[in-house]
Coordinates of C-alpha atoms in Angstrom, one line a residue:
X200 CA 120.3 103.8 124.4
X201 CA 118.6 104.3 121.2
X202 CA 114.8 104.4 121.1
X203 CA 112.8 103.9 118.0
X204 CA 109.6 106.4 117.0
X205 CA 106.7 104.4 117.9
X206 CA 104.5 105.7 114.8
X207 CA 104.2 102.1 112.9
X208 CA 101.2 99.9 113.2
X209 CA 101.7 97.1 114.2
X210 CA 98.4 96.1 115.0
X211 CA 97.0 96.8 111.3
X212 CA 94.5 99.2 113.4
X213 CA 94.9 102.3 111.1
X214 CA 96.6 104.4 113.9
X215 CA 100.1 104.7 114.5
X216 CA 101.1 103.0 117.4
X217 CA 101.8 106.1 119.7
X218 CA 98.5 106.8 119.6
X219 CA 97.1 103.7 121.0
X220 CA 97.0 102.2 124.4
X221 CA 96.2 105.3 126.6
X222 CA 92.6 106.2 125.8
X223 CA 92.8 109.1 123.3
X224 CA 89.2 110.2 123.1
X225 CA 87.6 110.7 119.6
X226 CA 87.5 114.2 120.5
X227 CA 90.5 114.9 120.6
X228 CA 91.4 112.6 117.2
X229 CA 88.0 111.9 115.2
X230 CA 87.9 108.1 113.9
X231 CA 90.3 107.6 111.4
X232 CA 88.9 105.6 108.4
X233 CA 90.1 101.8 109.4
X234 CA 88.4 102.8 113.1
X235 CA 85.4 103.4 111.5
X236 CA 84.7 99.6 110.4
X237 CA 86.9 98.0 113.3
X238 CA 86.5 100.2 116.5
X239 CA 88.7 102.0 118.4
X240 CA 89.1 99.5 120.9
X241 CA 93.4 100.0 120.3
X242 CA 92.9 103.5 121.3
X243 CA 92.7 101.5 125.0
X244 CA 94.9 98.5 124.5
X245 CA 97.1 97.3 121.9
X246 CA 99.0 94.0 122.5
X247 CA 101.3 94.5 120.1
X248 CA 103.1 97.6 121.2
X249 CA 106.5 97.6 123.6
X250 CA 108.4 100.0 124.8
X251 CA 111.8 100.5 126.4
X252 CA 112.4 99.5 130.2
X253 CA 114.3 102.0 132.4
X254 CA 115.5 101.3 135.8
X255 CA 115.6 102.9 138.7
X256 CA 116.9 102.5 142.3
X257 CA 116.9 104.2 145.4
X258 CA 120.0 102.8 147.3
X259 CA 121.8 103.6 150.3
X260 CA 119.5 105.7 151.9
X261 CA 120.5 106.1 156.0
X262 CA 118.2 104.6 158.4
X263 CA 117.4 107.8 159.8
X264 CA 115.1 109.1 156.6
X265 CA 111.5 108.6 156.3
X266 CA 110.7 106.7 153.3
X267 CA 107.5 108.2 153.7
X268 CA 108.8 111.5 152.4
X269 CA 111.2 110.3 150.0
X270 CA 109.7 111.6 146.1
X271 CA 111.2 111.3 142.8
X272 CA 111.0 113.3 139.7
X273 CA 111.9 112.9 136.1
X274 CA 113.0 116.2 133.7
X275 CA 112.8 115.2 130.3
X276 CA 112.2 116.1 126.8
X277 CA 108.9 115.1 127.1
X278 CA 105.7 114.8 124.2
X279 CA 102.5 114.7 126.5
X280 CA 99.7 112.3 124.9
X281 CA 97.0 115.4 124.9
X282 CA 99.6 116.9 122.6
X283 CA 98.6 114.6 119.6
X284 CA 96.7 115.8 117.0
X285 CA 95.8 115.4 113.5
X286 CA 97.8 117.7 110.5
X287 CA 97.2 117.5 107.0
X288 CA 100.2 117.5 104.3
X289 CA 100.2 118.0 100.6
X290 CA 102.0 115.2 98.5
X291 CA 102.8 115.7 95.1
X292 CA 102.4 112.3 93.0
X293 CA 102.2 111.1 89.5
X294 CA 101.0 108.3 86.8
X295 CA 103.4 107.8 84.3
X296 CA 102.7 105.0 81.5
X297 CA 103.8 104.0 78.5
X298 CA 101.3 101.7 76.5
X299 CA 102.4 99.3 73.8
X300 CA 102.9 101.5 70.9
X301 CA 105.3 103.5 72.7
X302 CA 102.5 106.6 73.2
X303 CA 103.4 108.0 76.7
X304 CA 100.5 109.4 79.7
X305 CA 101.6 111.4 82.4
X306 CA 99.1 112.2 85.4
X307 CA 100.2 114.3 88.0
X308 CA 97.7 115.7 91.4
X309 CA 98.2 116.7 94.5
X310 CA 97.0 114.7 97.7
X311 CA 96.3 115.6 100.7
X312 CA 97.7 113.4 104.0
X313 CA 96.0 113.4 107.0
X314 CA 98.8 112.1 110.0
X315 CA 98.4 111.8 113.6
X316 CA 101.5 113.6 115.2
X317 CA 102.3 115.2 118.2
X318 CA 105.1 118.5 117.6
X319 CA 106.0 119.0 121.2
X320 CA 109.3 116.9 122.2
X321 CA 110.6 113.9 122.1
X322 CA 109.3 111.1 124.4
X323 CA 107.1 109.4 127.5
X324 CA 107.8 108.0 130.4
X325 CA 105.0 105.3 131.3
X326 CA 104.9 103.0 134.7
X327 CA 103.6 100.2 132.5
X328 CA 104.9 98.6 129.4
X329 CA 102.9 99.3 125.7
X330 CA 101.0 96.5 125.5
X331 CA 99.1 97.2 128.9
X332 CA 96.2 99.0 129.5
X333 CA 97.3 102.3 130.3
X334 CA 95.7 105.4 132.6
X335 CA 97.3 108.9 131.3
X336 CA 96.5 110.1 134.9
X337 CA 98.1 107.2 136.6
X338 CA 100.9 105.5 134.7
X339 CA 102.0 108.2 132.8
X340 CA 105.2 110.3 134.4
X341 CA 105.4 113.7 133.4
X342 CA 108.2 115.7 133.2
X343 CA 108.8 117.9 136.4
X344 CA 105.3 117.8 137.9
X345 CA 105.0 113.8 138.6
X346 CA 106.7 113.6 141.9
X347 CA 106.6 109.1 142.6
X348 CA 107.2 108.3 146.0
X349 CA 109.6 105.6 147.6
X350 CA 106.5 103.3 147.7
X351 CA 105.5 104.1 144.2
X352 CA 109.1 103.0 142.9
X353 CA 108.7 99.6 144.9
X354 CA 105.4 99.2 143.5
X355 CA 107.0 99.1 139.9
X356 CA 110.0 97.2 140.9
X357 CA 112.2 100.2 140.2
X358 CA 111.5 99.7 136.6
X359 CA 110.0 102.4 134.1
X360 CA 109.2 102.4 130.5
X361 CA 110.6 104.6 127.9
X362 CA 108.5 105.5 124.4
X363 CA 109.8 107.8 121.4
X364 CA 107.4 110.1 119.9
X365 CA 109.7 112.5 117.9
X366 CA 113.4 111.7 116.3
X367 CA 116.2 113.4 117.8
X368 CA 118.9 115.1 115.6
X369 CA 121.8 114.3 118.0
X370 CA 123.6 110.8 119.1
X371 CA 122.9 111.0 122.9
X372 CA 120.6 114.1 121.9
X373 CA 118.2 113.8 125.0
X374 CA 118.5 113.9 128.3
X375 CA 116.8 112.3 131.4
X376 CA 117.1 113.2 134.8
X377 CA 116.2 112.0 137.6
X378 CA 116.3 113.9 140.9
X379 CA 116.1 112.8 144.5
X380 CA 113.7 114.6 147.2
X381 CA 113.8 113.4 151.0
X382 CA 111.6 116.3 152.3
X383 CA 108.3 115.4 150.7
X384 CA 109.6 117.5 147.1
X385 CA 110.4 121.1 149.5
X386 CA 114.2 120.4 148.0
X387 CA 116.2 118.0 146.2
X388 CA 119.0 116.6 147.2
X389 CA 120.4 114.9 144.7
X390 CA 120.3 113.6 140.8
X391 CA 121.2 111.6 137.9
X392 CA 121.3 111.3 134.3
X393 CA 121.2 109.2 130.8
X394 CA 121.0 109.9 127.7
X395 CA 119.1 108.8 125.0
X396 CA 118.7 108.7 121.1
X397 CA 115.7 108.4 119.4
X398 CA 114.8 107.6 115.3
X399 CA 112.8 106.7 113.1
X400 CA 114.2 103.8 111.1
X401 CA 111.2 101.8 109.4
X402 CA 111.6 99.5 106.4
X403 CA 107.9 98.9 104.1
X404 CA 107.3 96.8 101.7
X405 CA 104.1 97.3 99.7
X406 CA 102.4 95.2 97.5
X407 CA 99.4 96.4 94.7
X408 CA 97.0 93.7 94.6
X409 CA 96.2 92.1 91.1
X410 CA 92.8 92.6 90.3
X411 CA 90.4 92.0 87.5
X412 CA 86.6 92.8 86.4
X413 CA 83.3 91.5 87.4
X414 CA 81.6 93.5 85.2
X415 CA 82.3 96.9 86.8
X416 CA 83.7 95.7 90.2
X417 CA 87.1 95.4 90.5
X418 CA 88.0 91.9 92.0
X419 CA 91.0 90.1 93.5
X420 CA 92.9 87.9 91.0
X421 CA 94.1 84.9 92.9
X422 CA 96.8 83.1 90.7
X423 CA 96.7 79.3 90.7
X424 CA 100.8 78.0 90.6
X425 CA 99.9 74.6 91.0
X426 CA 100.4 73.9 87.1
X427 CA 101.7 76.1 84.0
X428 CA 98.4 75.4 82.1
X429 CA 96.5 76.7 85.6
X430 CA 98.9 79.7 85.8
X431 CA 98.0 80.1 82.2
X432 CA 94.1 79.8 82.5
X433 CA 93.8 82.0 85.5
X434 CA 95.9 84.6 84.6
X435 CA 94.5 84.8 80.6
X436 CA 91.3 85.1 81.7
X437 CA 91.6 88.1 84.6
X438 CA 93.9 89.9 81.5
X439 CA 91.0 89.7 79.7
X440 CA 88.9 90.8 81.9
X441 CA 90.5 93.5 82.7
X442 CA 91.3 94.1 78.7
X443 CA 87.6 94.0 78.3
X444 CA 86.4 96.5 80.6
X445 CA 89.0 99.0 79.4
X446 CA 87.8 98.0 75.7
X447 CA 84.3 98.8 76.7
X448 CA 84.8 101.8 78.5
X449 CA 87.3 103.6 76.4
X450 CA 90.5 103.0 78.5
X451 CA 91.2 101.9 82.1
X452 CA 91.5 104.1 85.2
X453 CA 95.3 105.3 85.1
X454 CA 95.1 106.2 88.9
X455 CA 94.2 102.5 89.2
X456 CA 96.6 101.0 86.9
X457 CA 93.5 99.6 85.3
X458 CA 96.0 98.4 82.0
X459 CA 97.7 96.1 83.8
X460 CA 95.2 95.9 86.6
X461 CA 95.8 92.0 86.7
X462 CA 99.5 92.0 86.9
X463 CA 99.9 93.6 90.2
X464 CA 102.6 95.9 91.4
X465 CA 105.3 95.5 94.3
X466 CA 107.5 98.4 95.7
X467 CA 109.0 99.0 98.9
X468 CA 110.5 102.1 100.4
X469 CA 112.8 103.1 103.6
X470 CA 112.0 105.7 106.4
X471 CA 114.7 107.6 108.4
X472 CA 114.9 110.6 110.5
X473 CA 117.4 111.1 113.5
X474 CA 120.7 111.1 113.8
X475 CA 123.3 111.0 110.4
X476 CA 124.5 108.1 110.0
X477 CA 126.9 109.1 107.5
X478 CA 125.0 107.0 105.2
X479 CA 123.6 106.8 101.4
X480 CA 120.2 106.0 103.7
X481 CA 120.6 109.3 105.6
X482 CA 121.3 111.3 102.8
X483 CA 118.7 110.2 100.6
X484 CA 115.7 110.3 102.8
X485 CA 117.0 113.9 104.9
X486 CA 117.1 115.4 101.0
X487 CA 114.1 117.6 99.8
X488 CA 112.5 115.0 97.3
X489 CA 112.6 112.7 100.9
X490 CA 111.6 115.4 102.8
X491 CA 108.1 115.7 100.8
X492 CA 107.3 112.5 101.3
X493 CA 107.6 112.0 105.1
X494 CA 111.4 111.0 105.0
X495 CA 111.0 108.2 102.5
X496 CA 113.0 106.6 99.8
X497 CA 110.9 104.7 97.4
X498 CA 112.3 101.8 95.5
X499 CA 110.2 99.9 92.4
X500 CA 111.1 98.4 88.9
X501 CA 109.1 97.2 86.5
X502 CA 110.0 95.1 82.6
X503 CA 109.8 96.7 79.4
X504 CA 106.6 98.2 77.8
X505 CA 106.3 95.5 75.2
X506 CA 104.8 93.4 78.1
X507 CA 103.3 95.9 80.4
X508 CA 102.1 98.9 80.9
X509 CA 103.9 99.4 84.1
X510 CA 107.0 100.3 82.4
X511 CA 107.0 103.8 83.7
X512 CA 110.2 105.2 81.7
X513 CA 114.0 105.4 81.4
X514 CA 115.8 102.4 83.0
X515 CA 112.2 101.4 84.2
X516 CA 113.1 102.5 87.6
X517 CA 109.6 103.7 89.3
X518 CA 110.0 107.5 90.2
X519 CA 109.5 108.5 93.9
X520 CA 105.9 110.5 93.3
X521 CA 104.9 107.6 91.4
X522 CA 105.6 104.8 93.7
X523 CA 104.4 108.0 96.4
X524 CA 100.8 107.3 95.3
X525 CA 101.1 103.6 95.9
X526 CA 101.9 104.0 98.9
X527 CA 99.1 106.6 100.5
X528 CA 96.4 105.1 98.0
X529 CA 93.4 103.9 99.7
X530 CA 91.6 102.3 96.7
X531 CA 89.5 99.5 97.6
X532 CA 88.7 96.7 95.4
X533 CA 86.0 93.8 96.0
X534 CA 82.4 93.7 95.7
X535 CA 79.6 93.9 97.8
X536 CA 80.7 94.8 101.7
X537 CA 83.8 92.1 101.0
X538 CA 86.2 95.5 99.8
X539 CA 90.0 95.0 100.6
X540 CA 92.4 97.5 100.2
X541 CA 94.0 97.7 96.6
X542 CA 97.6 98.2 98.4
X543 CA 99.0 95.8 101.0
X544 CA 101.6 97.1 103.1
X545 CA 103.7 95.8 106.0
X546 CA 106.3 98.0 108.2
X547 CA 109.0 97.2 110.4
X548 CA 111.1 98.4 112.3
X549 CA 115.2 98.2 111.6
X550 CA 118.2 98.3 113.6
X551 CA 120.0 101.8 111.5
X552 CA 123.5 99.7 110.6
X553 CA 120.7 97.0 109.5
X554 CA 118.9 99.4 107.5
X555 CA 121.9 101.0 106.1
X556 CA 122.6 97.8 105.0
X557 CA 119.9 97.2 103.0
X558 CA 119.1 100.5 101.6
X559 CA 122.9 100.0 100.1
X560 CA 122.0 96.7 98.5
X561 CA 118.7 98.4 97.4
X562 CA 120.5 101.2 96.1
X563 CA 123.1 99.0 94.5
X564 CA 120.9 96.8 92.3
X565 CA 119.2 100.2 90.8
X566 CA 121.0 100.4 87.9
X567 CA 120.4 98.1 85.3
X568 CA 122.4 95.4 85.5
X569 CA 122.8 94.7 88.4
X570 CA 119.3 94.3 89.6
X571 CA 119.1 91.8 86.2
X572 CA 122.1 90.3 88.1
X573 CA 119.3 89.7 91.1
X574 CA 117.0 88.8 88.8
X575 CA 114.3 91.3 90.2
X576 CA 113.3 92.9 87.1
X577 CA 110.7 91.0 84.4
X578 CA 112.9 90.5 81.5
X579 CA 113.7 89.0 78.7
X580 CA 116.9 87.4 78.7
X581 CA 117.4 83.8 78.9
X582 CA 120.5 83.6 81.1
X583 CA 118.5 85.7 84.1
X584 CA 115.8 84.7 86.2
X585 CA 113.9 87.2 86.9
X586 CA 110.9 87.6 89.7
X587 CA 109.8 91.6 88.6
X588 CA 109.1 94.1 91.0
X589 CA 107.3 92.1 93.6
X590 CA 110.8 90.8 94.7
X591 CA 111.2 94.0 95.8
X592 CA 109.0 92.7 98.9
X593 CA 111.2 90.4 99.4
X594 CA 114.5 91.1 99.8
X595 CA 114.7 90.2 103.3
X596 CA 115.3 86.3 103.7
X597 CA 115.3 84.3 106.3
X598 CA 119.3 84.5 107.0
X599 CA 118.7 88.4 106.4
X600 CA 121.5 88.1 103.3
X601 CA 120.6 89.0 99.7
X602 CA 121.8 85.8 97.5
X603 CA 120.6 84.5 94.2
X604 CA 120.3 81.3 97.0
X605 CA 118.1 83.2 99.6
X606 CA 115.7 84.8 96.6
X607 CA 115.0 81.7 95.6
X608 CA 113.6 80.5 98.9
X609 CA 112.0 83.6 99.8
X610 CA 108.4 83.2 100.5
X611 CA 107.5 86.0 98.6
X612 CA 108.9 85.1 95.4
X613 CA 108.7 81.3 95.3
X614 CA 107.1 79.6 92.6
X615 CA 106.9 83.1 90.7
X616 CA 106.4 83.5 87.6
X617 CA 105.4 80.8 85.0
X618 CA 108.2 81.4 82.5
X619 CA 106.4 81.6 78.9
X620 CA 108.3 81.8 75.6
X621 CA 108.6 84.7 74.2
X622 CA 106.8 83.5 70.5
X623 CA 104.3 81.7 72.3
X624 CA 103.3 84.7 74.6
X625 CA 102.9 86.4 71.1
X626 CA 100.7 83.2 69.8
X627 CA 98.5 83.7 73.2
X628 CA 98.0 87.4 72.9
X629 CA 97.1 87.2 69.5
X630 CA 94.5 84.5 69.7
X631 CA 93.0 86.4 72.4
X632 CA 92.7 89.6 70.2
X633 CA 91.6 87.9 67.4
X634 CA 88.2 86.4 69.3
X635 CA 87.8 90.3 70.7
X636 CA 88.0 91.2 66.9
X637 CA 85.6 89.0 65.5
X638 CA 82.9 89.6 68.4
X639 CA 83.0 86.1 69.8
X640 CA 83.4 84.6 73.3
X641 CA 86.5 86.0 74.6
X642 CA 88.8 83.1 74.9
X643 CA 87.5 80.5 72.9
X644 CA 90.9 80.7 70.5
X645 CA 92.5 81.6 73.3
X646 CA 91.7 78.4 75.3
X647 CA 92.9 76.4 73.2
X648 CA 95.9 77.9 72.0
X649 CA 97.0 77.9 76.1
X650 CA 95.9 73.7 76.1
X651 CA 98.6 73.3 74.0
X652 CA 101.7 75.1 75.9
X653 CA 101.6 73.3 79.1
X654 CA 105.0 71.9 77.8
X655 CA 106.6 75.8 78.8
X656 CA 109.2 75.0 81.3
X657 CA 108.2 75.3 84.8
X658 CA 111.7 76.2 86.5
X659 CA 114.1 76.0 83.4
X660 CA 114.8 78.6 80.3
X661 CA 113.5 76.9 77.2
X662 CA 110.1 75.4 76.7
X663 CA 110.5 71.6 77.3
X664 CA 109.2 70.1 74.1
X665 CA 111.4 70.5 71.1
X666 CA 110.4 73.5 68.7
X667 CA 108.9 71.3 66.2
X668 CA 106.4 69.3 68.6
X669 CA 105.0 72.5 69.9
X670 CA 105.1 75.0 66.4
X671 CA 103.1 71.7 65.1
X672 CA 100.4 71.2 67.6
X673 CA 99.6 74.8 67.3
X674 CA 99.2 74.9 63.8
X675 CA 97.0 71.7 64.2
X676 CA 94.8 74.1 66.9
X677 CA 95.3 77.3 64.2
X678 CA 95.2 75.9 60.7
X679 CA 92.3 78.1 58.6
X680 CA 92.0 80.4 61.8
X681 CA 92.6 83.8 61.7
X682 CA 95.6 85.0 64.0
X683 CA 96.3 88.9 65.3
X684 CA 100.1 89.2 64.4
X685 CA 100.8 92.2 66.7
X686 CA 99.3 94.2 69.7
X687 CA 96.9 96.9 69.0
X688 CA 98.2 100.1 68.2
X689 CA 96.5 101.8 70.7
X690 CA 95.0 101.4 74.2
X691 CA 91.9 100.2 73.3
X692 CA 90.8 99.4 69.7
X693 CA 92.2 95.8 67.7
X694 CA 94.9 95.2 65.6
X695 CA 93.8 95.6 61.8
X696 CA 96.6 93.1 60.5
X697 CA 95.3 89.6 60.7
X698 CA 96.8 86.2 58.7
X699 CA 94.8 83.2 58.1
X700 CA 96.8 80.4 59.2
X701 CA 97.3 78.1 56.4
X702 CA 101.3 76.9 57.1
X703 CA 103.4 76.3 60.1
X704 CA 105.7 79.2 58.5
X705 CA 102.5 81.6 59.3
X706 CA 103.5 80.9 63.0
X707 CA 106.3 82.7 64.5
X708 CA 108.0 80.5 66.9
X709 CA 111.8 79.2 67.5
X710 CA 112.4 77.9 70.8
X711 CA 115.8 77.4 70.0
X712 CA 116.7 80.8 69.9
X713 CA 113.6 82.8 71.7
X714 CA 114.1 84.5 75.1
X715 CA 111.8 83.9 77.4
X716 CA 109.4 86.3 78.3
X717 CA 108.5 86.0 82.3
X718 CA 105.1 87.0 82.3
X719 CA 104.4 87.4 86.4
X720 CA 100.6 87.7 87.1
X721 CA 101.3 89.3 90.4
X722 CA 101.3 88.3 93.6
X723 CA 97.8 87.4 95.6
X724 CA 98.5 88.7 99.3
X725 CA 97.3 85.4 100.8
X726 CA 100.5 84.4 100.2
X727 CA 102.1 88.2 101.1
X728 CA 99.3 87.8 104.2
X729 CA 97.9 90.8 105.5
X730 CA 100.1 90.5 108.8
X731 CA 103.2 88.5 106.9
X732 CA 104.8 87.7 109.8
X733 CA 106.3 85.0 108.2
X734 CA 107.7 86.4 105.3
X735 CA 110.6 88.3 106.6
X736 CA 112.7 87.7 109.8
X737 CA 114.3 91.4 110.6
X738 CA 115.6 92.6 113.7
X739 CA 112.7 94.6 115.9
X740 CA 114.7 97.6 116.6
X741 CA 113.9 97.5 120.3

């Protein structure tokens, strides 16, 4: 039987799941920092958790015996709950960025990681299932000194529940036995066994939440999908909010991805310890860069740095003390006393040949072009469809398969991006830069530059209208305007080339032969949900 750590939280309390349930007093682990606004009401039940039944009989016995006396124990590898306890690890993580002009920024720090563990063995027997209220000094069995009698076994219906606390190293690596007493505990008689395996097999995905400024709060971006021109205006206007702040303040936050604060950031990462699988899964995450970060194998990918500043090097694979940070971050963004966290995760527990599975197909599409084959990368070419990194959340569809088919109806990534043409990004942007220049309202130009490309394509990979219609109803919008004709040259600061537009020709934009540039404002967790049940349908390990 394989049992699976219970160390996940299932019911988004802040605690790992082991620790709820049973009453663990705050002084033997303080409030953690989600208790301290919601309670610690899961510390004494938590409907959410379930453990592993375990039966038992007592069959046979001669007529002649005294059921009175009859008492059974249970030897085990056994993790009290008064053994938990909070330990703090060091994690090494970084901020790597390269801005526009190619200029590269790389942060490093160390933080530390407060976890609530328990280092003596393995697992606990309980007389009632997880999502009870449970008694430590009545329903939970302990090894060798919990002597139930005949009575107490009837009580339960001969049935027992099993809860990992610590991964084995071994298949069948732990042991339970349970002996037999018909003298009242003087001697035992007789005994039996079964073995057990426990793991650790937990799949995350994560999600940065887009955010821009409300002066100096930072504030949840909600994209609006219902129209390219409503994509358009709501994501222009958080990029420039976000572009203004940083403007104003000399540069953005880079432990905050302040750059490209309104373009959110998706990642995902795999969690094993137990047995080897003889896997790319168990190799990876039993290594010593997965051994510094808890056992886990972090997987995010971001476009190219002429669109954003999440590019964060060669291949743009995400490194693991990078994505690291995302993941133990607890920046909160909002204003007032509505603050939600800046990173949204969601864990779940995997069957291992299920996990395997994945963290193969994740592994697979690493290199270059094969995860443009799965069109999870922002890019540029116009034969690939690509969703950026937040498909990273979703690579679990409903029929559990990865297909170009199934991505496309994944809850995660559906209706994502707006697809912009390359040229006419470029028209956008420099609009935009050209109002910051000249001191005026920020998106005046801007506005109306954006009116005029609601032709883009919606779900296809060339802007609808023909190149002529749209080139000439922006000139109409540009003619005697001044127009930026690049990106600044640093992070903050304005590009000192402008061009009056007096000709069509002063425009640069040829939808015949442009990529398209998949500009993907991120991904507002109401549609992730903060319990997204209903985004992926994976097998509960237990």
């Amino acid at each position: 039987k394989v049992l699976f750590v219970n160390d996940i939280d299932k019911d988004g309390s802040g605690t790992p799941d082991y620790m709820d349930g049973w009453g663990c007093t705050t002084t033997q682990i303080p409030l953690l920092e989600r208790e301290k606004t919601i309670g610690s009401n899961h510390r004494y039940h938590n409907p959410e958790n379930k453990f592993v039944p375990m039966g038992v009989s007592v069959e046979g016995l001669p007529t002649s015996i005294d059921t009175a006396n009859v008492r059974i124990k249970f030897d085990y590898p056994e993790s009290p709950p008064e053994t938990m306890q909070l330990v703090t690890d060091n994690w090494d993580v970084e901020q790597f960025e390269r801005s526009k002009s190619g200029n590269t920024i790389h942060l490093t720090r160390t933080v530390p990681r407060v976890r609530v563990v328990s280092n003596t063995g393995k697992i606990r027997i309980w007389k009632t299932d997880g999502n009870a209220q449970r008694n430590v000094a009545t329903d939970y069995v302990r090894s060798s000194q919990t002597l139930m009698t005949y009575n107490d076994l009837q009580g339960i219906n001969g049935k027992l529940f099993l809860e990992a606390i610590n991964a084995c190293t071994n298949w069948s690596g732990m042991r339970i036995v349970v002996s037999l007493s018909l003298d009242g505990g003087s001697t035992w008689a007789m005994s039996n066994a079964v073995r057990v395996t426990s793991m650790r097999c937990n799949f995350t995905a994560g999600v940065v939440r887009p955010f821009t400024f409300n002066g100096n709060d930072r504030v949840p971006f909600e994209p609006d999908y219902s129209t390219p021109l409503a994509a358009f205006t709501k994501a222009v206007s958080a990029f420039q909010g976000v572009q203004k702040h940083n403007d104003a303040n000399g540069g953005g936050d880079r432990w905050w991805h302040d750059e490209d604060g309104s373009l959110g950031h998706g990642f995902a990462y795999f969690q094993y310890e137990g047995p080897d699988l003889g896997d790319t899964l168990t190799v990876r995450c039993s290594s010593l860069l997965g051994r510094r970060h808890d056992r886990r194998w972090y997987f995010g990918k971001t476009g190219d740095a002429g669109l954003t500043h999440w590019d964060y090097g060669a291949g743009n694979v995400n490194t693991q003390e990078q994505l690291a940070w995302w993941d133990i971050c607890e920046h909160e963004i909002g204003e007032g006393g509505d603050l939600k966290k800046l990173v949204v995760k969601q864990t779940y527990t995997l069957k291992p040949e299920r996990a395997s599975a994945l963290f193969d197909i994740f592994n697979d599409i690493g290199p270059a072009g094969r995860y443009a084959n799965f069109g999870l990368h922002i890019n540029t070419d116009p034969d690939v469809k690509g969703w950026g990194c937040l498909s990273n959340v979703g690579l679990a569809m409903a029929t559990n398969k990865l297909d170009v088919a199934n991505i496309t109806r994944c809850a995660v990534s559906v209706n994502m991006p707006t697809t912009v043409n390359k040229s006419v990004w470029e028209v956008i942007e420099g609009a935009r830069l050209t109002s910051y220049s000249q001191g005026g309202v920020p998106g005046s130009l801007t506005r109306a530059v954006w009116l005029e490309t609601f032709g883009v394509a919606w779900d296809g990979d060339k802007e609808t209208l023909g190149a002529n219609a749209l080139q000439g109803n922006l000139f109409n919008v540009l003619n005697g305007q001044p127009l930026a004709k690049r990106h600044p040259t640093s992070l903050s600061g304005f590009p000192t080339s402008e061009v009056t537009i007096t000709n069509i020709g002063d425009i640069t934009l040829d939808n015949a032969r442009d990529n398209l540039r998949f500009y993907d404002p991120g991904l507002f967790p109401g549609v992730f949900g903060e319990q997204p049940k209903n985004v992926f349908n994976m097998e509960v390990g237990q």
